[in-house]
CSV table of C-alpha atoms in Angstrom, one decimal:
chain,number,residue,atom,x,y,z
A,1,GLU,CA,-0.1,-0.1,-0.3
A,2,ARG,CA,1.4,3.6,-1.0
A,3,LEU,CA,2.4,6.0,1.9
A,4,LEU,CA,0.7,9.3,-0.2
A,5,PRO,CA,-1.8,8.6,-2.8
A,6,GLN,CA,-1.6,7.8,-6.5
A,7,ARG,CA,-3.4,11.0,-7.7
A,8,TRP,CA,-1.6,13.7,-5.7
A,9,GLY,CA,0.5,15.6,-8.7
A,10,ASP,CA,4.3,15.9,-8.9
A,11,ARG,CA,3.7,19.6,-7.1
A,12,ARG,CA,1.6,18.4,-4.3
A,13,ARG,CA,3.7,15.8,-3.1
A,14,SER,CA,6.3,18.2,-3.7
A,15,GLY,CA,4.9,20.9,-1.4
A,16,ALA,CA,4.1,17.1,1.5
A,17,GLY,CA,7.5,16.7,1.7
A,18,ALA,CA,9.1,19.9,2.7
A,19,GLY,CA,7.1,20.4,4.5
A,20,GLY,CA,7.7,17.6,6.7
A,21,CYS,CA,10.9,18.0,6.7
A,22,VAL,CA,10.6,21.8,8.3
A,23,ALA,CA,7.9,19.4,10.9
A,24,ALA,CA,11.3,17.5,11.7
A,25,MET,CA,14.1,21.0,11.6
A,26,ALA,CA,10.9,22.4,14.6
A,27,LEU,CA,10.6,19.7,16.4
A,28,LEU,CA,14.5,18.6,16.4
A,29,LEU,CA,15.3,22.5,17.0
A,30,ALA,CA,12.1,22.7,20.5
A,31,ARG,CA,14.1,19.0,21.9
A,32,PRO,CA,16.9,18.7,23.4
A,33,VAL,CA,19.0,16.6,22.0
A,34,HIS,CA,18.5,12.9,23.5
A,35,ASP,CA,19.3,9.8,21.3
A,36,ALA,CA,16.1,8.4,22.2
A,37,LEU,CA,14.1,11.4,21.8
A,38,LEU,CA,16.0,11.7,18.2
A,39,THR,CA,14.8,9.1,16.3
A,40,LEU,CA,11.1,9.9,15.6
A,41,PRO,CA,12.2,14.0,13.6
A,42,LEU,CA,15.2,11.9,12.2
A,43,GLY,CA,11.8,9.5,11.1
A,44,LEU,CA,9.9,11.9,10.5
A,45,LEU,CA,13.1,13.6,7.9
A,46,GLY,CA,13.9,10.8,6.2
A,47,LEU,CA,10.7,10.0,5.5
A,48,ALA,CA,9.8,13.5,4.0
A,49,LEU,CA,12.7,14.2,2.1
A,50,GLY,CA,11.6,11.0,0.5
A,51,VAL,CA,8.7,12.6,-0.7
A,52,PHE,CA,10.0,15.4,-1.2
A,53,VAL,CA,13.6,14.6,-3.3
A,54,PRO,CA,11.4,12.4,-6.4
A,55,ALA,CA,9.3,15.3,-6.8
A,56,ASN,CA,11.0,17.8,-6.5
A,57,ASN,CA,13.6,16.6,-9.1
A,58,THR,CA,10.3,15.4,-11.4
A,59,LEU,CA,8.8,18.9,-11.6
A,60,VAL,CA,13.0,19.4,-11.9
A,61,MET,CA,13.2,18.0,-14.8
A,62,ARG,CA,9.7,18.6,-17.3
A,63,ALA,CA,10.6,22.3,-16.2
A,64,LEU,CA,13.6,22.0,-19.1
A,65,PRO,CA,13.5,21.5,-22.7
A,66,GLN,CA,14.5,18.3,-24.0
A,67,CYS,CA,17.1,19.3,-25.7
A,68,ASP,CA,18.5,20.1,-22.3
A,69,ALA,CA,18.2,17.5,-19.8
A,70,GLY,CA,21.0,16.1,-19.9
A,71,ALA,CA,23.1,19.8,-18.8
A,72,GLY,CA,19.9,19.3,-15.8
A,73,GLY,CA,20.2,16.2,-15.0
A,74,GLY,CA,24.2,16.9,-14.6
A,75,MET,CA,23.1,20.2,-12.6
A,76,VAL,CA,20.7,18.1,-10.3
A,77,ASN,CA,23.2,15.0,-9.0
A,78,MET,CA,25.7,18.5,-8.2
A,79,THR,CA,23.5,20.4,-6.2
A,80,ARG,CA,23.1,16.9,-4.8
A,81,GLY,CA,26.8,15.8,-4.2
A,82,LEU,CA,27.6,19.3,-2.5
A,83,GLY,CA,24.1,19.9,-0.6
C-alpha cells in the first residue's frame, strides 16, 4: 500500500515533503538532544525527504527543454552532491 495517494501530483508531493522537512526541523530545534528523542524527528525527516526529493527532481526535469535534459540532470546531481 502506498503512503501517499497515487492521484497526488508531483507538485503536491513536493509540497508535502517540504512541509514534513520543516516540521522535522522544528522538532529537532525544540527538543533537547537525547538519543531516544531523536528517533521521531529524524524518522520524519527521512520520510519527508523520501517524498520530496523524487517529486522535486521530476518537476525540475520536466521544466527543462528536452535538448537541455542532459545538462539539467547533471546540475541536479551536482547540487545533490554539494548539499
